[in-house]
Amino acid sequence: MATDIVSQLADSLAKTGVEDGELSYKGQGQKLDDAQSVGEMVKEIQDFEGLQALRLEGNTVGLEAAQAIAKALETKKDFKRCHWSDMFTGRLRSEIPPSLISLGDALMSAGARLTVLDLSDNAFGPDGVKGIEKLLKSPSCFTLQELRLNNCGMGIGGGKILAASLIQCHKKSSTEGTPLCLKVFVAGRNRLENEGAKALAQAFQLMGSLEEVHMPQNGINHPGVTALATAMQHNAGLRILNLNDNTFTEKGAIAMAQALKNLRSVQVINFGDCLVRPAGAKAIAETVSEGLPILKDLNLSYGEITDKAALAVAEAVKGKDQLEKLDLNGNCLGEDGCRAVKEAMEGINMGDILGSLSDDEGEPEEDDEDEDDDDEDEDDLDEELEEEEEEEEEEEEEEEEEEEEEENISNKFSTPPSAPRPPDVASFLSFPSPDKLLKLGTKRALLIEQQVNVSDAAKTAEAFLKIASVYKEDSSDVKAAVLESVDALLKKAFSSASFQGYNFVSSLLVLLGLIKSEDKVKPVLVVPGHLQALEHVVQQDYFPKESVAVLEAFMSRIKNSVRWISECVLTETFP
């Protein structure tokens, strides 16, 4: 049991400001199975006069416990804010919808008027959306301002149910003279794809009140992006638009650029890793040049943008007095292109605003910067080919070691073998070894960055531990390669607006065996490299101080595990 360490972590995580009228159990790691387990909580809810908010993040709530909490909320007519992310860890998916229904019914019975509903990181799927469908359509949500459903696994079906609920809520509230005016919508990592995005676009267009839209990593291609672009035109107060890691292509990027032309309040645009390509980048540059007067942050990284298009973007930001950051990293500028972009930015006294270009992928083999793809079927074919190539790469990775072994055996009796194919990042992350890491070459950090989806905190934590596992104190080359790689990975992760540091730390705890997970993840075998890498990264500027406090809380636990492993190795007494 790791009760002491979990308690310390809970204390660290709970050191956040509590607003007026708020009752917080955030990050306490309580396993609340039945009415008895929430007896004290229920009493505190009942005794709290004017309760406006309840924080249950970081606990795990079963059906009976949820029903007991719901009963206590039935009289709380002043209730406004549901901070209920990450509260069903380890629960069966079948438990979650009835739990949500009970809580929703209680709020409706109380006559509550919600402003915030946060159910992120609950992985409840389409059925979970059905669990809040009635609540979303009710008067309790006529006043809703923030809806946060990040990483809930809604899928296309859940996206459609959500969209229909919002549309119904808007229609009902409009008949009462108080139309739904949702301001913040967060639904990253939900596999919404084109159909889910199109459905939600209809709701967004109808409401016309959005100020922040965060929908990264949803598998949305240009048809869905185009639908969202149309909807954004009707949201004049839009300030933040984050569609990171979806596939725009030229068609989606041009449609989005056109939509942004008439929006005067936009401050943050995150189209990183969206494959906007040269034509899309030029269209966005034109929009930036002609409008977006208070733009602060423009991210067009990893979009296959070439040098001329990047220069167009650099020239477009001239006169944007409020711009704080321009990210063009990971594109295809080449050395001369990178130099030209830097000089262009310095020429307008904005050199310090340009982000690093260290991950530039070099000039493309063929100069297709000025080619326009006007055939939709060709775009779709490109996407299908990309998916097929990814599947083929995965199959090749699984067969790689077997093929190499067979090839070596065969070559013993034939012609001399050709140079072996160097290991790729996927192979290293599947079966980490110091030799494989070194053979990735001097660009290993960049290759790992590109392979790991840093918007996924769990995958980032897993990759970090795999890299750290090959750390060798007695090998300066391996040591340097490990630290360089984890620095690059976590620097990119923590610099992303969509990255959730709390989830990263939670995933580390799960993988290190300190807390349980809903998916029964098998903990890794803790080795000295994990400790060495952790002690290194917490000292770096990119690592948030609030996360440092949390990691320090369980460092001693890791050290004990390492000492135990060392003793077992020396005495050969593994259980």
Coordinates of C-alpha atoms in Angstrom, one line a residue, residues 143-569:
T143 CA -27.0 29.6 -18.2
L144 CA -24.0 27.3 -19.0
Q145 CA -20.9 29.2 -19.9
E146 CA -18.2 26.5 -19.9
L147 CA -18.5 23.0 -21.1
R148 CA -15.3 20.9 -20.7
L149 CA -15.4 17.3 -22.0
N150 CA -11.7 16.7 -22.8
N151 CA -10.6 13.1 -23.3
C152 CA -13.9 11.5 -22.7
G153 CA -13.9 9.1 -25.7
M154 CA -17.2 10.4 -27.0
G155 CA -16.6 9.3 -30.6
I156 CA -18.8 10.3 -33.5
G157 CA -22.0 9.1 -31.8
G158 CA -21.3 11.0 -28.6
G159 CA -20.5 14.1 -30.6
K160 CA -23.8 14.0 -32.4
I161 CA -25.7 13.4 -29.1
L162 CA -23.9 16.4 -27.6
A163 CA -24.5 18.6 -30.5
A164 CA -28.2 17.8 -30.6
S165 CA -28.5 18.4 -26.8
L166 CA -26.8 21.9 -27.2
I167 CA -29.1 22.8 -30.1
Q168 CA -32.2 21.7 -28.1
C169 CA -30.9 23.7 -25.0
H170 CA -30.5 26.8 -27.2
K171 CA -33.9 26.5 -28.7
K172 CA -35.6 26.0 -25.3
S173 CA -33.7 28.7 -23.6
S174 CA -34.4 31.1 -26.5
T175 CA -38.2 30.6 -26.1
E176 CA -37.7 31.9 -22.5
G177 CA -35.8 34.9 -23.6
T178 CA -32.5 33.8 -22.2
P179 CA -30.7 31.9 -25.1
L180 CA -27.8 29.6 -24.2
C181 CA -24.6 31.6 -24.5
L182 CA -21.8 29.1 -24.1
K183 CA -18.4 30.8 -24.0
V184 CA -15.9 27.9 -23.6
F185 CA -16.0 24.6 -25.3
V186 CA -13.3 21.9 -24.7
A187 CA -13.4 18.5 -26.3
G188 CA -9.9 17.4 -27.3
R189 CA -9.0 13.8 -27.8
N190 CA -12.6 12.5 -28.4
R191 CA -12.3 10.8 -31.8
L192 CA -15.1 13.1 -33.1
E193 CA -13.9 12.9 -36.7
N194 CA -15.7 14.7 -39.5
E195 CA -19.2 13.7 -38.7
G196 CA -18.9 14.6 -35.0
A197 CA -17.3 17.9 -36.0
K198 CA -20.0 18.7 -38.5
A199 CA -22.7 18.1 -35.9
L200 CA -21.1 20.3 -33.4
A201 CA -20.5 23.0 -36.0
Q202 CA -24.2 23.3 -36.4
A203 CA -24.6 23.9 -32.6
F204 CA -21.7 26.4 -32.6
Q205 CA -23.2 28.4 -35.5
L206 CA -26.6 28.5 -33.8
M207 CA -25.2 29.7 -30.4
G208 CA -22.8 32.3 -31.9
S209 CA -21.4 33.0 -28.4
L210 CA -18.2 31.0 -28.2
E211 CA -15.0 32.7 -27.0
E212 CA -12.8 29.6 -26.7
V213 CA -12.9 26.4 -28.7
H214 CA -10.4 23.6 -28.0
M215 CA -10.8 20.5 -30.1
P216 CA -7.2 19.1 -30.6
Q217 CA -6.5 15.6 -31.8
N218 CA -10.0 14.5 -33.0
G219 CA -9.2 12.9 -36.4
I220 CA -10.9 15.8 -38.2
N221 CA -10.1 16.2 -41.9
H222 CA -10.9 19.1 -44.3
P223 CA -14.7 18.4 -44.5
G224 CA -15.0 18.7 -40.8
V225 CA -12.6 21.6 -40.6
T226 CA -14.5 23.5 -43.3
A227 CA -17.8 23.0 -41.3
L228 CA -16.1 24.3 -38.2
A229 CA -14.7 27.3 -40.2
T230 CA -18.2 28.2 -41.3
A231 CA -19.5 28.0 -37.7
M232 CA -16.6 30.2 -36.4
Q233 CA -17.7 33.0 -38.6
H234 CA -20.9 33.3 -36.5
N235 CA -18.9 33.6 -33.3
A236 CA -17.7 37.2 -33.3
G237 CA -16.3 37.1 -29.8
L238 CA -14.0 34.2 -30.5
R239 CA -10.6 34.7 -28.8
I240 CA -8.9 31.2 -28.7
L241 CA -9.1 28.6 -31.4
N242 CA -7.2 25.4 -30.8
L243 CA -7.5 22.6 -33.4
N244 CA -4.0 21.2 -33.0
D245 CA -3.3 17.8 -34.5
N246 CA -6.1 17.5 -36.9
T247 CA -5.7 17.2 -40.7
F248 CA -6.6 20.5 -42.5
T249 CA -4.8 20.1 -45.8
E250 CA -5.0 23.1 -48.1
K251 CA -8.8 23.0 -48.4
G252 CA -9.4 23.1 -44.7
A253 CA -6.7 25.7 -44.1
I254 CA -8.0 28.0 -46.8
A255 CA -11.6 27.7 -45.5
M256 CA -10.4 28.5 -41.9
A257 CA -8.3 31.4 -43.1
Q258 CA -11.4 32.9 -44.9
A259 CA -13.5 32.4 -41.8
L260 CA -11.0 34.2 -39.6
K261 CA -10.9 37.3 -41.8
N262 CA -13.9 39.0 -40.1
L263 CA -13.1 38.0 -36.5
R264 CA -11.5 40.9 -34.7
S265 CA -11.2 39.4 -31.2
V266 CA -9.0 36.4 -31.9
Q267 CA -5.8 36.2 -29.8
V268 CA -4.6 32.6 -30.0
I269 CA -4.6 30.4 -33.1
N270 CA -3.2 26.9 -32.7
F271 CA -3.1 25.0 -36.0
G272 CA 0.1 23.1 -35.1
D273 CA 0.5 19.7 -36.6
C274 CA -2.5 20.3 -38.9
L275 CA -0.8 19.8 -42.3
V276 CA -1.8 23.2 -43.5
R277 CA 0.8 23.0 -46.3
P278 CA 2.2 26.0 -48.3
A279 CA -1.1 27.1 -49.9
G280 CA -2.9 27.0 -46.5
A281 CA -0.1 28.9 -44.8
K282 CA -0.2 31.6 -47.5
A283 CA -4.0 32.0 -47.0
I284 CA -3.6 32.3 -43.2
A285 CA -0.8 34.8 -43.8
E286 CA -3.1 36.9 -45.9
T287 CA -5.8 36.8 -43.1
V288 CA -3.2 37.8 -40.5
S289 CA -2.0 40.7 -42.7
E290 CA -5.4 42.0 -43.3
G291 CA -7.1 41.4 -39.9
L292 CA -6.7 39.8 -36.5
P293 CA -5.6 43.1 -34.9
I294 CA -5.0 41.7 -31.4
L295 CA -3.4 38.3 -32.3
K296 CA -1.0 37.2 -29.5
D297 CA 0.0 33.6 -30.4
L298 CA 0.1 31.9 -33.9
N299 CA 1.1 28.2 -34.1
L300 CA 1.7 26.8 -37.6
S301 CA 4.3 24.2 -36.6
Y302 CA 4.6 20.8 -38.2
G303 CA 2.5 21.7 -41.2
E304 CA 4.7 20.8 -44.2
I305 CA 5.1 24.6 -44.8
T306 CA 8.0 25.5 -47.2
D307 CA 10.2 28.5 -47.1
K308 CA 8.2 30.9 -49.3
A309 CA 5.0 30.3 -47.4
A310 CA 6.8 30.7 -44.1
L311 CA 8.3 34.0 -45.3
A312 CA 4.7 35.1 -46.2
V313 CA 3.6 34.4 -42.6
A314 CA 6.7 36.2 -41.2
E315 CA 6.0 39.2 -43.3
A316 CA 2.3 39.1 -42.4
V317 CA 2.9 39.7 -38.7
K318 CA 4.5 43.0 -39.3
G319 CA 2.6 45.6 -37.2
K320 CA 1.0 43.1 -34.9
D321 CA 1.9 44.9 -31.8
Q322 CA 0.4 42.4 -29.4
L323 CA 1.9 39.3 -30.9
E324 CA 3.9 37.3 -28.3
K325 CA 4.8 34.1 -30.2
L326 CA 5.0 32.8 -33.8
D327 CA 5.7 29.0 -34.0
L328 CA 6.9 27.8 -37.4
N329 CA 9.0 24.9 -36.1
G330 CA 9.0 21.4 -37.6
N331 CA 8.2 22.6 -41.2
C332 CA 10.2 22.2 -44.4
L333 CA 12.2 25.4 -44.7
G334 CA 15.7 24.2 -45.1
E335 CA 18.8 26.0 -43.8
D336 CA 18.4 28.9 -46.2
G337 CA 14.7 29.2 -45.5
C338 CA 15.2 29.2 -41.7
R339 CA 17.8 31.9 -42.1
A340 CA 15.6 34.0 -44.3
V341 CA 12.6 33.7 -41.9
K342 CA 14.8 34.7 -38.9
E343 CA 16.2 37.7 -40.9
A344 CA 12.7 38.7 -41.9
M345 CA 11.5 38.7 -38.3
E346 CA 14.6 40.5 -37.1
G347 CA 14.1 43.1 -39.9
I348 CA 10.7 44.1 -38.4
N349 CA 12.1 44.0 -34.8
M350 CA 10.2 40.8 -33.9
G351 CA 13.1 38.3 -33.8
D352 CA 12.4 37.5 -30.2
I353 CA 8.9 36.5 -31.0
L354 CA 9.8 33.7 -33.4
G355 CA 10.0 30.3 -31.8
S356 CA 12.8 27.8 -32.3
L357 CA 13.3 26.3 -35.7
S358 CA 15.5 23.5 -34.4
D359 CA 13.1 20.8 -35.6
D360 CA 12.9 22.0 -39.2
E361 CA 12.7 19.0 -41.5
G362 CA 14.7 20.5 -44.4
E363 CA 13.6 21.4 -47.9
P364 CA 11.2 18.9 -49.5
E365 CA 12.7 16.7 -52.2
E366 CA 10.3 18.1 -54.8
D367 CA 9.4 21.8 -54.9
D368 CA 5.6 21.6 -54.8
E369 CA 5.1 24.8 -52.9
D370 CA 3.1 26.4 -55.7
E371 CA 1.1 23.4 -56.6
D372 CA -2.6 23.6 -55.7
D373 CA -4.6 20.4 -55.2
D374 CA -8.1 21.3 -56.6
D375 CA -9.4 17.8 -56.7
E376 CA -11.2 16.7 -53.5
D377 CA -10.9 13.0 -54.4
E378 CA -7.1 13.5 -54.6
D379 CA -7.0 14.9 -51.1
D380 CA -9.0 12.0 -49.8
L381 CA -6.7 9.6 -51.6
D382 CA -3.7 11.3 -50.0
E383 CA -5.2 10.8 -46.5
E384 CA -6.1 7.1 -47.2
L385 CA -2.5 6.5 -48.4
E386 CA -1.1 8.1 -45.3
E387 CA -3.3 5.9 -43.1
E388 CA -2.2 2.8 -45.1
E389 CA 1.4 3.8 -44.8
E390 CA 1.0 4.1 -41.0
E391 CA -0.6 0.7 -40.8
E392 CA 2.2 -0.8 -42.9
E393 CA 4.8 0.8 -40.8
E394 CA 3.3 -0.8 -37.6
E395 CA 3.2 -4.2 -39.3
E396 CA 6.8 -3.8 -40.3
E397 CA 7.8 -2.8 -36.8
E398 CA 6.3 -6.0 -35.4
E399 CA 8.1 -8.1 -37.9
E400 CA 11.4 -6.2 -38.0
E401 CA 13.4 -8.3 -35.5
E402 CA 12.1 -11.6 -36.9
E403 CA 13.0 -10.5 -40.5
E404 CA 16.5 -9.3 -39.5
E405 CA 17.2 -12.6 -37.8
E406 CA 16.0 -14.6 -40.8
E407 CA 18.1 -12.4 -43.1
N408 CA 21.2 -12.9 -41.0
I409 CA 20.8 -16.7 -41.1
S410 CA 20.2 -16.7 -44.8
N411 CA 23.2 -14.5 -45.4
K412 CA 25.5 -16.9 -43.7
F413 CA 25.1 -19.2 -46.7
S414 CA 24.9 -16.6 -49.5
T415 CA 26.3 -13.2 -50.4
P416 CA 27.6 -10.9 -47.7
P417 CA 24.8 -9.0 -45.9
S418 CA 24.1 -5.4 -46.7
A419 CA 24.2 -2.8 -44.0
P420 CA 21.4 -3.5 -41.5
R421 CA 18.5 -1.2 -41.4
P422 CA 18.8 1.2 -38.5
P423 CA 16.2 0.8 -35.7
D424 CA 13.3 3.3 -35.8
V425 CA 11.8 5.1 -32.9
A426 CA 8.8 2.8 -32.7
S427 CA 11.1 -0.2 -32.4
F428 CA 13.1 1.6 -29.6
L429 CA 10.0 2.5 -27.7
S430 CA 8.6 -1.0 -28.0
F431 CA 11.8 -2.7 -26.8
P432 CA 14.1 0.0 -25.3
S433 CA 17.8 -0.6 -25.2
P434 CA 20.9 1.7 -24.9
D435 CA 22.2 0.5 -28.3
K436 CA 18.9 1.2 -30.1
L437 CA 18.8 4.7 -28.6
L438 CA 22.3 5.5 -29.8
K439 CA 21.7 4.1 -33.2
L440 CA 18.8 6.6 -33.7
G441 CA 21.6 9.1 -34.3
T442 CA 22.1 12.7 -33.6
K443 CA 18.4 13.5 -34.5
R444 CA 17.1 11.1 -31.9
A445 CA 15.4 13.8 -29.8
L446 CA 13.6 15.2 -32.8
L447 CA 12.6 11.7 -34.0
I448 CA 11.2 10.8 -30.6
E449 CA 9.3 14.1 -30.4
Q450 CA 7.7 13.4 -33.7
Q451 CA 6.8 9.8 -32.8
V452 CA 5.2 10.5 -29.4
N453 CA 1.8 12.3 -29.3
V454 CA 2.6 14.8 -26.6
S455 CA -1.0 16.0 -26.3
D456 CA -1.6 12.6 -24.7
A457 CA -0.3 12.9 -21.2
A458 CA -0.4 9.1 -20.6
K459 CA 1.5 8.3 -23.7
T460 CA 4.1 11.0 -22.9
A461 CA 4.6 9.5 -19.4
E462 CA 5.0 6.0 -20.8
A463 CA 7.5 7.2 -23.4
F464 CA 9.4 9.1 -20.7
L465 CA 9.8 6.0 -18.6
K466 CA 10.9 3.9 -21.5
I467 CA 13.6 6.4 -22.5
A468 CA 14.7 6.8 -18.9
S469 CA 14.9 3.0 -18.4
V470 CA 18.1 2.7 -20.5
Y471 CA 20.0 5.4 -18.6
K472 CA 23.5 4.3 -17.7
E473 CA 25.6 6.4 -15.3
D474 CA 28.8 4.7 -16.4
S475 CA 28.2 5.5 -20.1
S476 CA 28.5 9.2 -20.9
D477 CA 27.1 8.7 -24.4
V478 CA 24.0 6.8 -23.2
K479 CA 23.5 9.2 -20.3
A480 CA 23.6 12.3 -22.6
A481 CA 21.3 10.6 -25.2
V482 CA 18.7 9.8 -22.5
L483 CA 18.7 13.3 -21.0
E484 CA 18.7 15.0 -24.3
S485 CA 15.7 12.9 -25.4
V486 CA 13.6 13.4 -22.3
D487 CA 14.3 17.1 -22.3
A488 CA 13.1 17.4 -25.9
L489 CA 10.0 15.3 -25.2
L490 CA 8.9 17.1 -22.0
K491 CA 9.8 20.6 -23.2
K492 CA 7.5 20.1 -26.2
A493 CA 4.8 18.6 -24.0
F494 CA 4.8 21.3 -21.3
S495 CA 5.0 24.1 -23.9
S496 CA 1.7 22.9 -25.5
A497 CA -1.4 24.7 -24.4
S498 CA -3.4 21.5 -24.5
F499 CA -1.0 19.4 -22.4
Q500 CA -2.3 18.6 -18.9
G501 CA 0.5 18.4 -16.5
Y502 CA -1.7 16.9 -13.7
N503 CA -2.6 14.0 -16.0
F504 CA 1.1 13.5 -16.8
V505 CA 2.0 13.2 -13.1
S506 CA -1.0 10.9 -12.5
S507 CA 0.1 8.7 -15.3
L508 CA 3.6 8.5 -13.9
L509 CA 2.1 7.5 -10.6
V510 CA 0.1 4.7 -12.2
L511 CA 3.0 3.4 -14.2
L512 CA 5.3 3.5 -11.2
G513 CA 2.7 1.4 -9.3
L514 CA 1.8 4.1 -6.7
I515 CA -1.9 4.4 -7.6
K516 CA -4.4 2.3 -9.5
S517 CA -5.8 3.1 -12.9
E518 CA -9.2 2.5 -14.4
D519 CA -7.7 0.3 -17.1
K520 CA -5.6 -1.8 -14.7
V521 CA -2.4 -0.7 -16.2
K522 CA 0.5 -3.0 -15.3
P523 CA 3.2 -1.0 -13.5
V524 CA 6.7 -0.9 -14.9
L525 CA 9.7 -2.3 -13.0
V526 CA 11.3 0.7 -11.4
V527 CA 15.0 1.0 -12.3
P528 CA 17.7 3.6 -11.3
G529 CA 17.3 5.3 -14.6
H530 CA 13.8 6.4 -13.8
L531 CA 15.0 8.2 -10.7
Q532 CA 18.0 9.8 -12.4
A533 CA 15.9 11.1 -15.3
L534 CA 13.2 12.4 -12.9
E535 CA 15.8 14.2 -10.7
H536 CA 17.1 15.8 -13.9
V537 CA 13.9 17.0 -15.5
V538 CA 12.5 18.6 -12.3
Q539 CA 15.5 20.9 -12.3
Q540 CA 14.8 22.2 -15.8
D541 CA 13.1 25.5 -16.6
Y542 CA 10.4 23.9 -18.7
F543 CA 9.1 21.8 -15.8
P544 CA 6.2 23.5 -14.0
K545 CA 7.0 24.2 -10.3
E546 CA 3.6 22.9 -9.3
S547 CA 4.4 19.5 -10.8
V548 CA 7.8 19.5 -9.1
A549 CA 6.2 19.6 -5.7
V550 CA 4.1 16.6 -6.6
L551 CA 7.0 14.6 -8.0
E552 CA 9.1 15.3 -4.9
A553 CA 6.4 13.8 -2.8
F554 CA 6.9 10.4 -4.3
M555 CA 10.6 10.6 -5.0
S556 CA 11.4 8.9 -1.7
R557 CA 9.0 6.0 -2.6
I558 CA 10.9 5.5 -5.9
K559 CA 14.2 5.6 -4.1
N560 CA 13.0 2.8 -1.7
S561 CA 11.9 0.7 -4.7
V562 CA 15.3 1.2 -6.4
R563 CA 17.1 0.2 -3.2
W564 CA 14.9 -2.9 -2.9
I565 CA 15.7 -3.9 -6.5
S566 CA 19.4 -3.5 -5.9
E567 CA 19.3 -5.6 -2.8
C568 CA 17.4 -8.3 -4.6
V569 CA 19.9 -8.3 -7.5

